[in-house]
PDB file of C-alpha atoms and ligand atoms in Angstrom:
ATOM      1  CA  MET A   1     -15.664  -3.682 -24.837  1.00  0.00           C
ATOM      2  CA  ASN A   2     -12.370  -3.457 -26.735  1.00  0.00           C
ATOM      3  CA  GLU A   3      -9.131  -2.214 -25.119  1.00  0.00           C
ATOM      4  CA  LEU A   4      -9.421   1.283 -26.597  1.00  0.00           C
ATOM      5  CA  ASN A   5     -12.931   1.748 -25.244  1.00  0.00           C
ATOM      6  CA  THR A   6     -11.859   0.415 -21.863  1.00  0.00           C
ATOM      7  CA  LEU A   7      -8.944   2.872 -21.742  1.00  0.00           C
ATOM      8  CA  GLU A   8     -11.200   5.788 -22.761  1.00  0.00           C
ATOM      9  CA  ARG A   9     -13.722   4.894 -20.091  1.00  0.00           C
ATOM     10  CA  ILE A  10     -10.934   4.572 -17.467  1.00  0.00           C
ATOM     11  CA  ALA A  11      -9.575   7.998 -18.441  1.00  0.00           C
ATOM     12  CA  GLU A  12     -13.034   9.552 -18.172  1.00  0.00           C
ATOM     13  CA  LEU A  13     -13.696   8.015 -14.748  1.00  0.00           C
ATOM     14  CA  LYS A  14     -10.250   9.019 -13.507  1.00  0.00           C
ATOM     15  CA  ARG A  15     -11.023  12.648 -14.391  1.00  0.00           C
ATOM     16  CA  ARG A  16     -14.499  12.533 -12.913  1.00  0.00           C
ATOM     17  CA  ARG A  17     -13.404  10.866  -9.666  1.00  0.00           C
ATOM     18  CA  ASN A  18     -10.004  12.570  -9.270  1.00  0.00           C
ATOM     19  CA  ALA A  19      -8.369   9.145  -9.302  1.00  0.00           C
ATOM     20  CA  VAL A  20      -4.845   7.893  -9.959  1.00  0.00           C
ATOM     21  CA  ILE A  21      -3.668   4.435 -10.911  1.00  0.00           C
ATOM     22  CA  LEU A  22      -0.573   3.027  -9.205  1.00  0.00           C
ATOM     23  CA  ALA A  23       0.958  -0.206 -10.505  1.00  0.00           C
ATOM     24  CA  HIS A  24       3.743  -2.476  -9.316  1.00  0.00           C
ATOM     25  CA  ASN A  25       6.575  -3.383 -11.708  1.00  0.00           C
ATOM     26  CA  TYR A  26       5.276  -6.990 -11.944  1.00  0.00           C
ATOM     27  CA  GLN A  27       1.835  -6.026 -13.269  1.00  0.00           C
ATOM     28  CA  LEU A  28       0.599  -7.036 -16.723  1.00  0.00           C
ATOM     29  CA  PRO A  29       1.833  -4.767 -19.572  1.00  0.00           C
ATOM     30  CA  GLU A  30      -1.699  -3.444 -20.277  1.00  0.00           C
ATOM     31  CA  VAL A  31      -2.000  -2.385 -16.626  1.00  0.00           C
ATOM     32  CA  GLN A  32       1.462  -0.790 -16.468  1.00  0.00           C
ATOM     33  CA  ASP A  33       0.649   1.151 -19.640  1.00  0.00           C
ATOM     34  CA  ALA A  34      -2.582   2.492 -18.144  1.00  0.00           C
ATOM     35  CA  ALA A  35      -0.991   3.504 -14.825  1.00  0.00           C
ATOM     36  CA  ASP A  36      -0.032   7.020 -13.782  1.00  0.00           C
ATOM     37  CA  PHE A  37       2.902   5.671 -11.841  1.00  0.00           C
ATOM     38  CA  VAL A  38       4.707   2.316 -11.948  1.00  0.00           C
ATOM     39  CA  GLY A  39       7.219   1.393  -9.259  1.00  0.00           C
ATOM     40  CA  ASP A  40       8.568  -0.889  -6.574  1.00  0.00           C
ATOM     41  CA  SER A  41       7.104  -1.239  -3.094  1.00  0.00           C
ATOM     42  CA  LEU A  42       9.044   1.697  -1.649  1.00  0.00           C
ATOM     43  CA  GLU A  43       8.361   4.032  -4.561  1.00  0.00           C
ATOM     44  CA  LEU A  44       4.657   3.163  -4.469  1.00  0.00           C
ATOM     45  CA  SER A  45       4.486   3.740  -0.680  1.00  0.00           C
ATOM     46  CA  ARG A  46       6.176   7.108  -1.054  1.00  0.00           C
ATOM     47  CA  LYS A  47       3.806   8.039  -3.875  1.00  0.00           C
ATOM     48  CA  ALA A  48       0.723   6.969  -1.907  1.00  0.00           C
ATOM     49  CA  ALA A  49       1.854   9.185   0.988  1.00  0.00           C
ATOM     50  CA  VAL A  50       1.965  12.391  -1.079  1.00  0.00           C
ATOM     51  CA  LEU A  51      -0.808  11.972  -3.662  1.00  0.00           C
ATOM     52  CA  GLU A  52      -3.546  14.568  -3.750  1.00  0.00           C
ATOM     53  CA  ALA A  53      -6.047  12.411  -5.608  1.00  0.00           C
ATOM     54  CA  GLU A  54      -9.247  11.321  -3.875  1.00  0.00           C
ATOM     55  CA  VAL A  55      -9.166   7.780  -5.239  1.00  0.00           C
ATOM     56  CA  ILE A  56      -6.154   5.456  -5.576  1.00  0.00           C
ATOM     57  CA  VAL A  57      -6.585   2.384  -7.761  1.00  0.00           C
ATOM     58  CA  PHE A  58      -3.810   0.093  -6.548  1.00  0.00           C
ATOM     59  CA  CYS A  59      -2.726  -2.467  -9.136  1.00  0.00           C
ATOM     60  CA  GLY A  60      -0.633  -4.833  -7.083  1.00  0.00           C
ATOM     61  CA  VAL A  61      -1.362  -7.122  -4.170  1.00  0.00           C
ATOM     62  CA  HIS A  62      -3.379  -6.675  -0.997  1.00  0.00           C
ATOM     63  CA  PHE A  63      -0.613  -5.529   1.396  1.00  0.00           C
ATOM     64  CA  MET A  64       0.347  -2.741  -1.023  1.00  0.00           C
ATOM     65  CA  ALA A  65      -3.192  -1.354  -1.143  1.00  0.00           C
ATOM     66  CA  GLU A  66      -3.374  -1.678   2.643  1.00  0.00           C
ATOM     67  CA  THR A  67      -0.155   0.322   3.000  1.00  0.00           C
ATOM     68  CA  ALA A  68      -1.652   3.051   0.803  1.00  0.00           C
ATOM     69  CA  ALA A  69      -4.857   3.006   2.884  1.00  0.00           C
ATOM     70  CA  VAL A  70      -2.849   3.301   6.114  1.00  0.00           C
ATOM     71  CA  LEU A  71      -0.876   6.263   4.747  1.00  0.00           C
ATOM     72  CA  SER A  72      -3.936   7.998   3.277  1.00  0.00           C
ATOM     73  CA  PRO A  73      -6.896   7.177   5.511  1.00  0.00           C
ATOM     74  CA  SER A  74      -9.104   9.867   3.997  1.00  0.00           C
ATOM     75  CA  LYS A  75      -8.708   8.513   0.454  1.00  0.00           C
ATOM     76  CA  THR A  76     -10.614   5.757  -1.265  1.00  0.00           C
ATOM     77  CA  VAL A  77      -8.122   2.967  -1.981  1.00  0.00           C
ATOM     78  CA  LEU A  78      -9.306   0.324  -4.435  1.00  0.00           C
ATOM     79  CA  LEU A  79      -7.769  -3.084  -5.134  1.00  0.00           C
ATOM     80  CA  PRO A  80      -9.230  -4.147  -8.523  1.00  0.00           C
ATOM     81  CA  GLU A  81      -8.912  -7.861  -7.735  1.00  0.00           C
ATOM     82  CA  ALA A  82      -9.791  -8.706  -4.136  1.00  0.00           C
ATOM     83  CA  ALA A  83      -8.161 -12.138  -4.348  1.00  0.00           C
ATOM     84  CA  ALA A  84      -4.745 -10.685  -5.263  1.00  0.00           C
ATOM     85  CA  GLY A  85      -2.862 -11.446  -2.065  1.00  0.00           C
ATOM     86  CA  CYS A  86       0.790 -12.149  -1.310  1.00  0.00           C
ATOM     87  CA  PRO A  87       1.362 -15.681  -0.001  1.00  0.00           C
ATOM     88  CA  MET A  88       4.487 -14.504   1.841  1.00  0.00           C
ATOM     89  CA  ALA A  89       2.545 -11.777   3.658  1.00  0.00           C
ATOM     90  CA  ASP A  90       0.085 -14.467   4.781  1.00  0.00           C
ATOM     91  CA  MET A  91       2.876 -16.504   6.422  1.00  0.00           C
ATOM     92  CA  ILE A  92       2.648 -14.513   9.670  1.00  0.00           C
ATOM     93  CA  ASN A  93      -0.263 -12.915  11.528  1.00  0.00           C
ATOM     94  CA  ALA A  94      -0.420 -10.523  14.491  1.00  0.00           C
ATOM     95  CA  ARG A  95      -1.104 -13.265  17.049  1.00  0.00           C
ATOM     96  CA  GLU A  96       1.951 -15.240  15.915  1.00  0.00           C
ATOM     97  CA  LEU A  97       4.134 -12.132  15.962  1.00  0.00           C
ATOM     98  CA  ARG A  98       2.953 -11.183  19.479  1.00  0.00           C
ATOM     99  CA  ALA A  99       3.900 -14.664  20.743  1.00  0.00           C
ATOM    100  CA  TRP A 100       7.287 -14.455  19.010  1.00  0.00           C
ATOM    101  CA  LYS A 101       7.966 -11.034  20.508  1.00  0.00           C
ATOM    102  CA  GLU A 102       7.288 -12.459  23.993  1.00  0.00           C
ATOM    103  CA  ARG A 103       9.847 -15.152  23.332  1.00  0.00           C
ATOM    104  CA  TYR A 104      12.455 -12.564  22.299  1.00  0.00           C
ATOM    105  CA  ALA A 105      11.396  -9.784  24.664  1.00  0.00           C
ATOM    106  CA  GLY A 106      13.410  -6.596  24.281  1.00  0.00           C
ATOM    107  CA  LEU A 107      14.351  -7.066  20.607  1.00  0.00           C
ATOM    108  CA  LYS A 108      13.110  -4.626  18.007  1.00  0.00           C
ATOM    109  CA  VAL A 109      10.961  -5.928  15.158  1.00  0.00           C
ATOM    110  CA  VAL A 110      11.620  -5.087  11.514  1.00  0.00           C
ATOM    111  CA  CYS A 111       8.760  -6.092   9.224  1.00  0.00           C
ATOM    112  CA  TYR A 112       9.087  -6.388   5.480  1.00  0.00           C
ATOM    113  CA  VAL A 113       6.461  -4.296   3.692  1.00  0.00           C
ATOM    114  CA  ASN A 114       5.070  -7.644   2.466  1.00  0.00           C
ATOM    115  CA  THR A 115       3.013  -8.035   5.652  1.00  0.00           C
ATOM    116  CA  SER A 116      -0.546  -7.250   6.705  1.00  0.00           C
ATOM    117  CA  ALA A 117      -1.335  -3.954   8.449  1.00  0.00           C
ATOM    118  CA  GLU A 118      -1.954  -5.861  11.708  1.00  0.00           C
ATOM    119  CA  VAL A 119       1.607  -7.270  11.567  1.00  0.00           C
ATOM    120  CA  LYS A 120       3.000  -3.809  10.801  1.00  0.00           C
ATOM    121  CA  ALA A 121       1.063  -2.544  13.824  1.00  0.00           C
ATOM    122  CA  GLU A 122       3.081  -4.974  15.998  1.00  0.00           C
ATOM    123  CA  SER A 123       6.431  -3.877  14.475  1.00  0.00           C
ATOM    124  CA  ASP A 124       8.882  -1.084  15.253  1.00  0.00           C
ATOM    125  CA  ILE A 125       9.807  -0.284  11.681  1.00  0.00           C
ATOM    126  CA  CYS A 126       8.932  -1.445   8.195  1.00  0.00           C
ATOM    127  CA  CYS A 127      11.348  -1.965   5.284  1.00  0.00           C
ATOM    128  CA  THR A 128      11.271  -2.841   1.612  1.00  0.00           C
ATOM    129  CA  SER A 129      13.852  -4.671  -0.469  1.00  0.00           C
ATOM    130  CA  SER A 130      15.102  -1.255  -1.563  1.00  0.00           C
ATOM    131  CA  ASN A 131      15.939   0.139   1.885  1.00  0.00           C
ATOM    132  CA  ALA A 132      16.213  -2.914   4.190  1.00  0.00           C
ATOM    133  CA  VAL A 133      19.978  -2.532   4.741  1.00  0.00           C
ATOM    134  CA  ASN A 134      19.619   1.154   5.677  1.00  0.00           C
ATOM    135  CA  VAL A 135      16.619   0.422   7.903  1.00  0.00           C
ATOM    136  CA  VAL A 136      18.460  -2.272   9.872  1.00  0.00           C
ATOM    137  CA  ASN A 137      21.559  -0.064  10.169  1.00  0.00           C
ATOM    138  CA  SER A 138      19.380   2.772  11.467  1.00  0.00           C
ATOM    139  CA  LEU A 139      18.248   0.740  14.477  1.00  0.00           C
ATOM    140  CA  GLY A 140      21.518   1.136  16.338  1.00  0.00           C
ATOM    141  CA  VAL A 141      21.325  -2.427  17.708  1.00  0.00           C
ATOM    142  CA  ASP A 142      23.323  -5.600  17.033  1.00  0.00           C
ATOM    143  CA  GLU A 143      20.342  -7.958  17.026  1.00  0.00           C
ATOM    144  CA  ALA A 144      16.708  -7.691  15.875  1.00  0.00           C
ATOM    145  CA  LEU A 145      13.718  -9.755  14.793  1.00  0.00           C
ATOM    146  CA  PHE A 146      12.861  -9.774  11.072  1.00  0.00           C
ATOM    147  CA  VAL A 147       9.545 -10.910   9.570  1.00  0.00           C
ATOM    148  CA  PRO A 148       8.577 -12.706   7.416  1.00  0.00           C
ATOM    149  CA  ASP A 149      11.193 -13.212   4.659  1.00  0.00           C
ATOM    150  CA  LYS A 150      14.084 -15.414   5.791  1.00  0.00           C
ATOM    151  CA  ASN A 151      15.935 -14.947   2.486  1.00  0.00           C
ATOM    152  CA  LEU A 152      15.864 -11.162   2.629  1.00  0.00           C
ATOM    153  CA  ALA A 153      16.836 -11.369   6.314  1.00  0.00           C
ATOM    154  CA  ALA A 154      19.870 -13.566   5.545  1.00  0.00           C
ATOM    155  CA  TRP A 155      21.127 -11.152   2.900  1.00  0.00           C
ATOM    156  CA  VAL A 156      20.524  -8.051   5.044  1.00  0.00           C
ATOM    157  CA  ALA A 157      22.254  -9.714   8.019  1.00  0.00           C
ATOM    158  CA  ARG A 158      25.287 -10.391   5.853  1.00  0.00           C
ATOM    159  CA  GLU A 159      25.318  -6.863   4.423  1.00  0.00           C
ATOM    160  CA  THR A 160      24.956  -5.155   7.797  1.00  0.00           C
ATOM    161  CA  GLY A 161      26.895  -7.572  10.019  1.00  0.00           C
ATOM    162  CA  LYS A 162      23.875  -7.619  12.412  1.00  0.00           C
ATOM    163  CA  LYS A 163      22.213 -10.689  13.837  1.00  0.00           C
ATOM    164  CA  LEU A 164      18.682 -10.963  12.457  1.00  0.00           C
ATOM    165  CA  ILE A 165      16.423 -13.627  13.889  1.00  0.00           C
ATOM    166  CA  ALA A 166      14.142 -14.383  10.957  1.00  0.00           C
ATOM    167  CA  TRP A 167      10.625 -15.746  10.704  1.00  0.00           C
ATOM    168  CA  ASP A 168      10.431 -18.855   8.505  1.00  0.00           C
ATOM    169  CA  GLY A 169       8.717 -17.102   5.589  1.00  0.00           C
ATOM    170  CA  TYR A 170       9.648 -16.729   1.941  1.00  0.00           C
ATOM    171  CA  CYS A 171       8.323 -15.671  -1.445  1.00  0.00           C
ATOM    172  CA  HIS A 172       7.519 -18.837  -3.360  1.00  0.00           C
ATOM    173  CA  VAL A 173       8.515 -17.158  -6.644  1.00  0.00           C
ATOM    174  CA  HIS A 174      12.008 -16.106  -5.527  1.00  0.00           C
ATOM    175  CA  HIS A 175      12.632 -19.009  -3.149  1.00  0.00           C
ATOM    176  CA  LYS A 176      12.425 -21.409  -6.118  1.00  0.00           C
ATOM    177  CA  PHE A 177      15.415 -19.812  -7.837  1.00  0.00           C
ATOM    178  CA  THR A 178      18.417 -22.160  -7.658  1.00  0.00           C
ATOM    179  CA  PRO A 179      22.108 -21.708  -8.475  1.00  0.00           C
ATOM    180  CA  GLY A 180      21.425 -24.109 -11.367  1.00  0.00           C
ATOM    181  CA  ASP A 181      18.928 -21.624 -12.877  1.00  0.00           C
ATOM    182  CA  ILE A 182      21.485 -18.835 -12.867  1.00  0.00           C
ATOM    183  CA  LEU A 183      24.316 -21.045 -14.124  1.00  0.00           C
ATOM    184  CA  ALA A 184      22.107 -22.298 -16.972  1.00  0.00           C
ATOM    185  CA  ALA A 185      21.176 -18.725 -17.925  1.00  0.00           C
ATOM    186  CA  LYS A 186      24.852 -17.708 -17.795  1.00  0.00           C
ATOM    187  CA  ALA A 187      25.776 -20.647 -20.048  1.00  0.00           C
ATOM    188  CA  LEU A 188      23.233 -19.387 -22.592  1.00  0.00           C
ATOM    189  CA  HIS A 189      24.291 -15.737 -22.246  1.00  0.00           C
ATOM    190  CA  PRO A 190      27.947 -15.697 -21.171  1.00  0.00           C
ATOM    191  CA  ASP A 191      28.355 -11.931 -21.694  1.00  0.00           C
ATOM    192  CA  ALA A 192      25.373 -10.997 -19.552  1.00  0.00           C
ATOM    193  CA  GLU A 193      25.541  -9.321 -16.170  1.00  0.00           C
ATOM    194  CA  VAL A 194      23.398 -10.996 -13.464  1.00  0.00           C
ATOM    195  CA  TRP A 195      20.960  -9.009 -11.300  1.00  0.00           C
ATOM    196  CA  VAL A 196      18.888 -10.736  -8.645  1.00  0.00           C
ATOM    197  CA  HIS A 197      16.257  -9.675  -6.150  1.00  0.00           C
ATOM    198  CA  PRO A 198      17.173 -10.064  -2.457  1.00  0.00           C
ATOM    199  CA  GLU A 199      14.126 -12.326  -1.892  1.00  0.00           C
ATOM    200  CA  CYS A 200      16.241 -15.037  -3.600  1.00  0.00           C
ATOM    201  CA  PRO A 201      18.209 -17.546  -1.478  1.00  0.00           C
ATOM    202  CA  LEU A 202      21.788 -16.607  -0.566  1.00  0.00           C
ATOM    203  CA  ASP A 203      23.361 -19.269  -2.802  1.00  0.00           C
ATOM    204  CA  VAL A 204      21.602 -17.595  -5.762  1.00  0.00           C
ATOM    205  CA  ILE A 205      22.585 -14.117  -4.579  1.00  0.00           C
ATOM    206  CA  ASP A 206      26.190 -15.322  -4.424  1.00  0.00           C
ATOM    207  CA  LEU A 207      26.141 -15.804  -8.214  1.00  0.00           C
ATOM    208  CA  ALA A 208      24.868 -12.299  -8.925  1.00  0.00           C
ATOM    209  CA  ASP A 209      26.782  -9.215  -9.957  1.00  0.00           C
ATOM    210  CA  LYS A 210      24.148  -6.969  -8.388  1.00  0.00           C
ATOM    211  CA  VAL A 211      21.392  -7.433  -5.773  1.00  0.00           C
ATOM    212  CA  LEU A 212      18.559  -5.020  -6.489  1.00  0.00           C
ATOM    213  CA  SER A 213      14.932  -4.256  -5.706  1.00  0.00           C
ATOM    214  CA  THR A 214      12.741  -4.015  -8.791  1.00  0.00           C
ATOM    215  CA  GLY A 215      12.901  -0.219  -8.634  1.00  0.00           C
ATOM    216  CA  LYS A 216      16.680  -0.287  -8.487  1.00  0.00           C
ATOM    217  CA  MET A 217      16.722  -2.671 -11.468  1.00  0.00           C
ATOM    218  CA  VAL A 218      14.791  -0.042 -13.446  1.00  0.00           C
ATOM    219  CA  LEU A 219      17.361   2.616 -12.495  1.00  0.00           C
ATOM    220  CA  GLU A 220      20.338   0.327 -13.117  1.00  0.00           C
ATOM    221  CA  ALA A 221      18.974  -0.556 -16.567  1.00  0.00           C
ATOM    222  CA  ARG A 222      18.966   3.128 -17.546  1.00  0.00           C
ATOM    223  CA  ALA A 223      22.570   3.564 -16.378  1.00  0.00           C
ATOM    224  CA  THR A 224      24.219   0.304 -17.465  1.00  0.00           C
ATOM    225  CA  SER A 225      26.763   0.071 -20.234  1.00  0.00           C
ATOM    226  CA  ARG A 226      26.131  -3.696 -20.497  1.00  0.00           C
ATOM    227  CA  ARG A 227      24.174  -4.990 -23.508  1.00  0.00           C
ATOM    228  CA  GLU A 228      22.857  -8.187 -21.909  1.00  0.00           C
ATOM    229  CA  VAL A 229      21.425  -8.769 -18.452  1.00  0.00           C
ATOM    230  CA  ILE A 230      20.039 -11.872 -16.733  1.00  0.00           C
ATOM    231  CA  VAL A 231      17.263 -10.813 -14.382  1.00  0.00           C
ATOM    232  CA  GLY A 232      16.588 -12.926 -11.286  1.00  0.00           C
ATOM    233  CA  THR A 233      13.139 -11.829 -10.218  1.00  0.00           C
ATOM    234  CA  GLU A 234       9.493 -12.158 -11.238  1.00  0.00           C
ATOM    235  CA  LYS A 235       9.276 -12.026 -15.037  1.00  0.00           C
ATOM    236  CA  GLY A 236       6.775  -9.152 -15.154  1.00  0.00           C
ATOM    237  CA  ILE A 237       9.636  -6.686 -14.740  1.00  0.00           C
ATOM    238  CA  LEU A 238      11.045  -7.690 -18.146  1.00  0.00           C
ATOM    239  CA  TYR A 239       8.291  -5.772 -19.926  1.00  0.00           C
ATOM    240  CA  ARG A 240       9.267  -2.427 -18.375  1.00  0.00           C
ATOM    241  CA  LEU A 241      13.006  -3.045 -18.610  1.00  0.00           C
ATOM    242  CA  GLY A 242      12.721  -3.935 -22.310  1.00  0.00           C
ATOM    243  CA  ARG A 243      10.366  -1.090 -23.198  1.00  0.00           C
ATOM    244  CA  GLU A 244      12.515   1.561 -21.534  1.00  0.00           C
ATOM    245  CA  ASN A 245      15.878   0.199 -22.698  1.00  0.00           C
ATOM    246  CA  PRO A 246      15.568  -1.176 -26.253  1.00  0.00           C
ATOM    247  CA  ALA A 247      19.370  -1.335 -26.669  1.00  0.00           C
ATOM    248  CA  VAL A 248      19.749  -3.827 -23.793  1.00  0.00           C
ATOM    249  CA  LYS A 249      18.665  -7.473 -23.947  1.00  0.00           C
ATOM    250  CA  PHE A 250      17.096  -8.771 -20.732  1.00  0.00           C
ATOM    251  CA  PHE A 251      16.788 -12.507 -20.093  1.00  0.00           C
ATOM    252  CA  PRO A 252      14.816 -14.221 -17.319  1.00  0.00           C
ATOM    253  CA  GLY A 253      16.962 -15.895 -14.669  1.00  0.00           C
ATOM    254  CA  ARG A 254      14.243 -18.530 -14.326  1.00  0.00           C
ATOM    255  CA  ASP A 255      11.569 -19.040 -16.949  1.00  0.00           C
ATOM    256  CA  ALA A 256       8.909 -20.128 -14.471  1.00  0.00           C
ATOM    257  CA  ALA A 257       9.310 -17.102 -12.158  1.00  0.00           C
ATOM    258  CA  LEU A 258       5.737 -15.841 -12.264  1.00  0.00           C
ATOM    259  CA  CYS A 259       3.582 -14.506  -9.437  1.00  0.00           C
ATOM    260  CA  VAL A 260       0.000 -15.377 -10.352  1.00  0.00           C
ATOM    261  CA  HIS A 261      -1.327 -12.910  -7.794  1.00  0.00           C
ATOM    262  CA  MET A 262       0.417 -10.048  -9.545  1.00  0.00           C
ATOM    263  CA  LYS A 263      -1.203 -11.113 -12.813  1.00  0.00           C
ATOM    264  CA  MET A 264      -4.805 -11.168 -11.584  1.00  0.00           C
ATOM    265  CA  THR A 265      -5.376  -7.478 -12.257  1.00  0.00           C
ATOM    266  CA  THR A 266      -6.573  -6.651 -15.766  1.00  0.00           C
ATOM    267  CA  LEU A 267      -7.687  -3.451 -17.485  1.00  0.00           C
ATOM    268  CA  ALA A 268     -11.291  -4.638 -17.287  1.00  0.00           C
ATOM    269  CA  LYS A 269     -10.938  -5.004 -13.515  1.00  0.00           C
ATOM    270  CA  VAL A 270      -9.377  -1.536 -13.229  1.00  0.00           C
ATOM    271  CA  LEU A 271     -12.423  -0.149 -15.029  1.00  0.00           C
ATOM    272  CA  ARG A 272     -14.796  -2.139 -12.809  1.00  0.00           C
ATOM    273  CA  ALA A 273     -12.970  -0.816  -9.730  1.00  0.00           C
ATOM    274  CA  LEU A 274     -13.557   2.781 -10.819  1.00  0.00           C
ATOM    275  CA  GLU A 275     -17.180   2.099 -11.740  1.00  0.00           C
ATOM    276  CA  THR A 276     -18.217   0.145  -8.663  1.00  0.00           C
ATOM    277  CA  ASP A 277     -15.615   0.871  -5.952  1.00  0.00           C
ATOM    278  CA  THR A 278     -14.533  -2.774  -5.874  1.00  0.00           C
ATOM    279  CA  THR A 279     -12.767  -3.590  -3.703  1.00  0.00           C
ATOM    280  CA  ARG A 280     -12.333  -0.804  -1.194  1.00  0.00           C
ATOM    281  CA  ILE A 281      -9.499  -1.480   1.241  1.00  0.00           C
ATOM    282  CA  VAL A 282     -10.171  -0.093   4.705  1.00  0.00           C
ATOM    283  CA  VAL A 283      -7.887  -0.640   7.692  1.00  0.00           C
ATOM    284  CA  PRO A 284      -9.521  -0.197  11.147  1.00  0.00           C
ATOM    285  CA  PRO A 285      -8.165   3.049  12.694  1.00  0.00           C
ATOM    286  CA  GLU A 286      -6.724   1.373  15.809  1.00  0.00           C
ATOM    287  CA  ILE A 287      -4.581  -0.889  13.579  1.00  0.00           C
ATOM    288  CA  ALA A 288      -3.871   1.782  10.957  1.00  0.00           C
ATOM    289  CA  ASP A 289      -2.569   4.260  13.548  1.00  0.00           C
ATOM    290  CA  ARG A 290       0.015   1.771  14.875  1.00  0.00           C
ATOM    291  CA  ALA A 291       0.939   0.437  11.428  1.00  0.00           C
ATOM    292  CA  ARG A 292       1.449   4.016  10.208  1.00  0.00           C
ATOM    293  CA  GLY A 293       4.132   4.480  12.871  1.00  0.00           C
ATOM    294  CA  ALA A 294       6.192   1.599  11.452  1.00  0.00           C
ATOM    295  CA  ILE A 295       5.733   2.762   7.846  1.00  0.00           C
ATOM    296  CA  GLN A 296       6.491   6.406   8.586  1.00  0.00           C
ATOM    297  CA  ALA A 297       9.601   5.407  10.541  1.00  0.00           C
ATOM    298  CA  MET A 298      10.740   3.666   7.342  1.00  0.00           C
ATOM    299  CA  LEU A 299       9.899   6.638   5.119  1.00  0.00           C
ATOM    300  CA  GLN A 300      12.289   8.823   7.174  1.00  0.00           C
ATOM    301  CA  ILE A 301      15.178   6.558   6.105  1.00  0.00           C
ATOM    302  CA  PRO A 302      16.849   7.395   2.764  1.00  0.00           C
TER     303      PRO A 302
HETATM  304  P1  13P B   1      10.064  -4.703  -4.824  1.00  0.00           P
HETATM  305  O1  13P B   1       9.304  -4.288  -6.030  1.00  0.00           O
HETATM  306  O2  13P B   1       9.878  -3.710  -3.714  1.00  0.00           O
HETATM  307  O3  13P B   1      11.489  -4.982  -5.126  1.00  0.00           O
HETATM  308  O4  13P B   1       9.399  -6.031  -4.265  1.00  0.00           O
HETATM  309  C1  13P B   1       9.195  -7.165  -4.959  1.00  0.00           C
HETATM  310  C2  13P B   1       8.036  -7.932  -4.520  1.00  0.00           C
HETATM  311  O5  13P B   1       8.072  -9.118  -4.496  1.00  0.00           O
HETATM  312  C3  13P B   1       6.825  -7.233  -4.180  1.00  0.00           C
HETATM  313  O6  13P B   1       5.866  -8.126  -3.855  1.00  0.00           O
HETATM  314 FE1  SF4 B   2       4.397 -11.920  -2.737  1.00  0.00          FE
HETATM  315 FE2  SF4 B   2       6.426 -13.020  -4.062  1.00  0.00          FE
HETATM  316 FE3  SF4 B   2       4.209 -12.405  -5.379  1.00  0.00          FE
HETATM  317 FE4  SF4 B   2       5.845 -10.455  -4.454  1.00  0.00          FE
HETATM  318  S1  SF4 B   2       6.295 -11.976  -6.029  1.00  0.00           S
HETATM  319  S2  SF4 B   2       3.607 -10.537  -4.306  1.00  0.00           S
HETATM  320  S3  SF4 B   2       6.566 -11.407  -2.551  1.00  0.00           S
HETATM  321  S4  SF4 B   2       4.390 -13.929  -3.729  1.00  0.00           S
END
């Protein structure tokens, strides 16, 4: 089937099934173009919470579809590629977090949205890269546990002045950014502003003009007066930034910054998901109810 036929068939099934397609900013161009809504983790969570559709096709990675399923238990949430996980989210499980909490009894737990539902169920509040500073400030404590991203934790601790005891997790895509990558990109594009994602190490963040979630990069790109920007995050975002802002040149901060899991979803798999309900993401109610508490606590924060 060619792309046009696939898109027509997707549109027909969406109508018939009252379905919407959500896609993360790192998804393949063909998937972003077919989506009803493209966004960062926070924007997609907020969208999943208010959608009236019966079926959500979640083009992203497993924890994102799980978050949608937790927020909308009566809806059918489909992940078109079952193997699309997030290696960082897999760096901590509920058993490990329970043991860690015993060691630091009395401290609140902030979990990054890049965690499984069972880890969220063990946490007090969730956060994304977009709202992590506000979430930690909202706790009203000087010290807290933060799982699993040690890089995000280090940046948020510095921004808030709070002590965050971090799990030893990281995103392999962002953790590989080095100061050398940014300096090399700046040497090639000396007039460019530098934006990096807070999953990058602090010594990379220190070279940036702005530290932004992918959603905030999209907003910043619409507002900027700069003509050149070096972008320190997964390269999939460059497609949307370039398409929406043809007058600005965007350059990758690191050429090899690719998340293979985010690239597993294709249009053909979106169509298959709508045709065959593959793969339906269901979170057991006893876990979903507790995880929902942590996610909804986050959604109250601006
Ligand atoms: P945001 O899109 O929320 O900035 O997150 C990036 C990411 O790595 C998601 O997996
Ligand atoms: Fe996970 Fe990093 Fe891929 Fe995002 S980019 S899904 S954090 S591995």
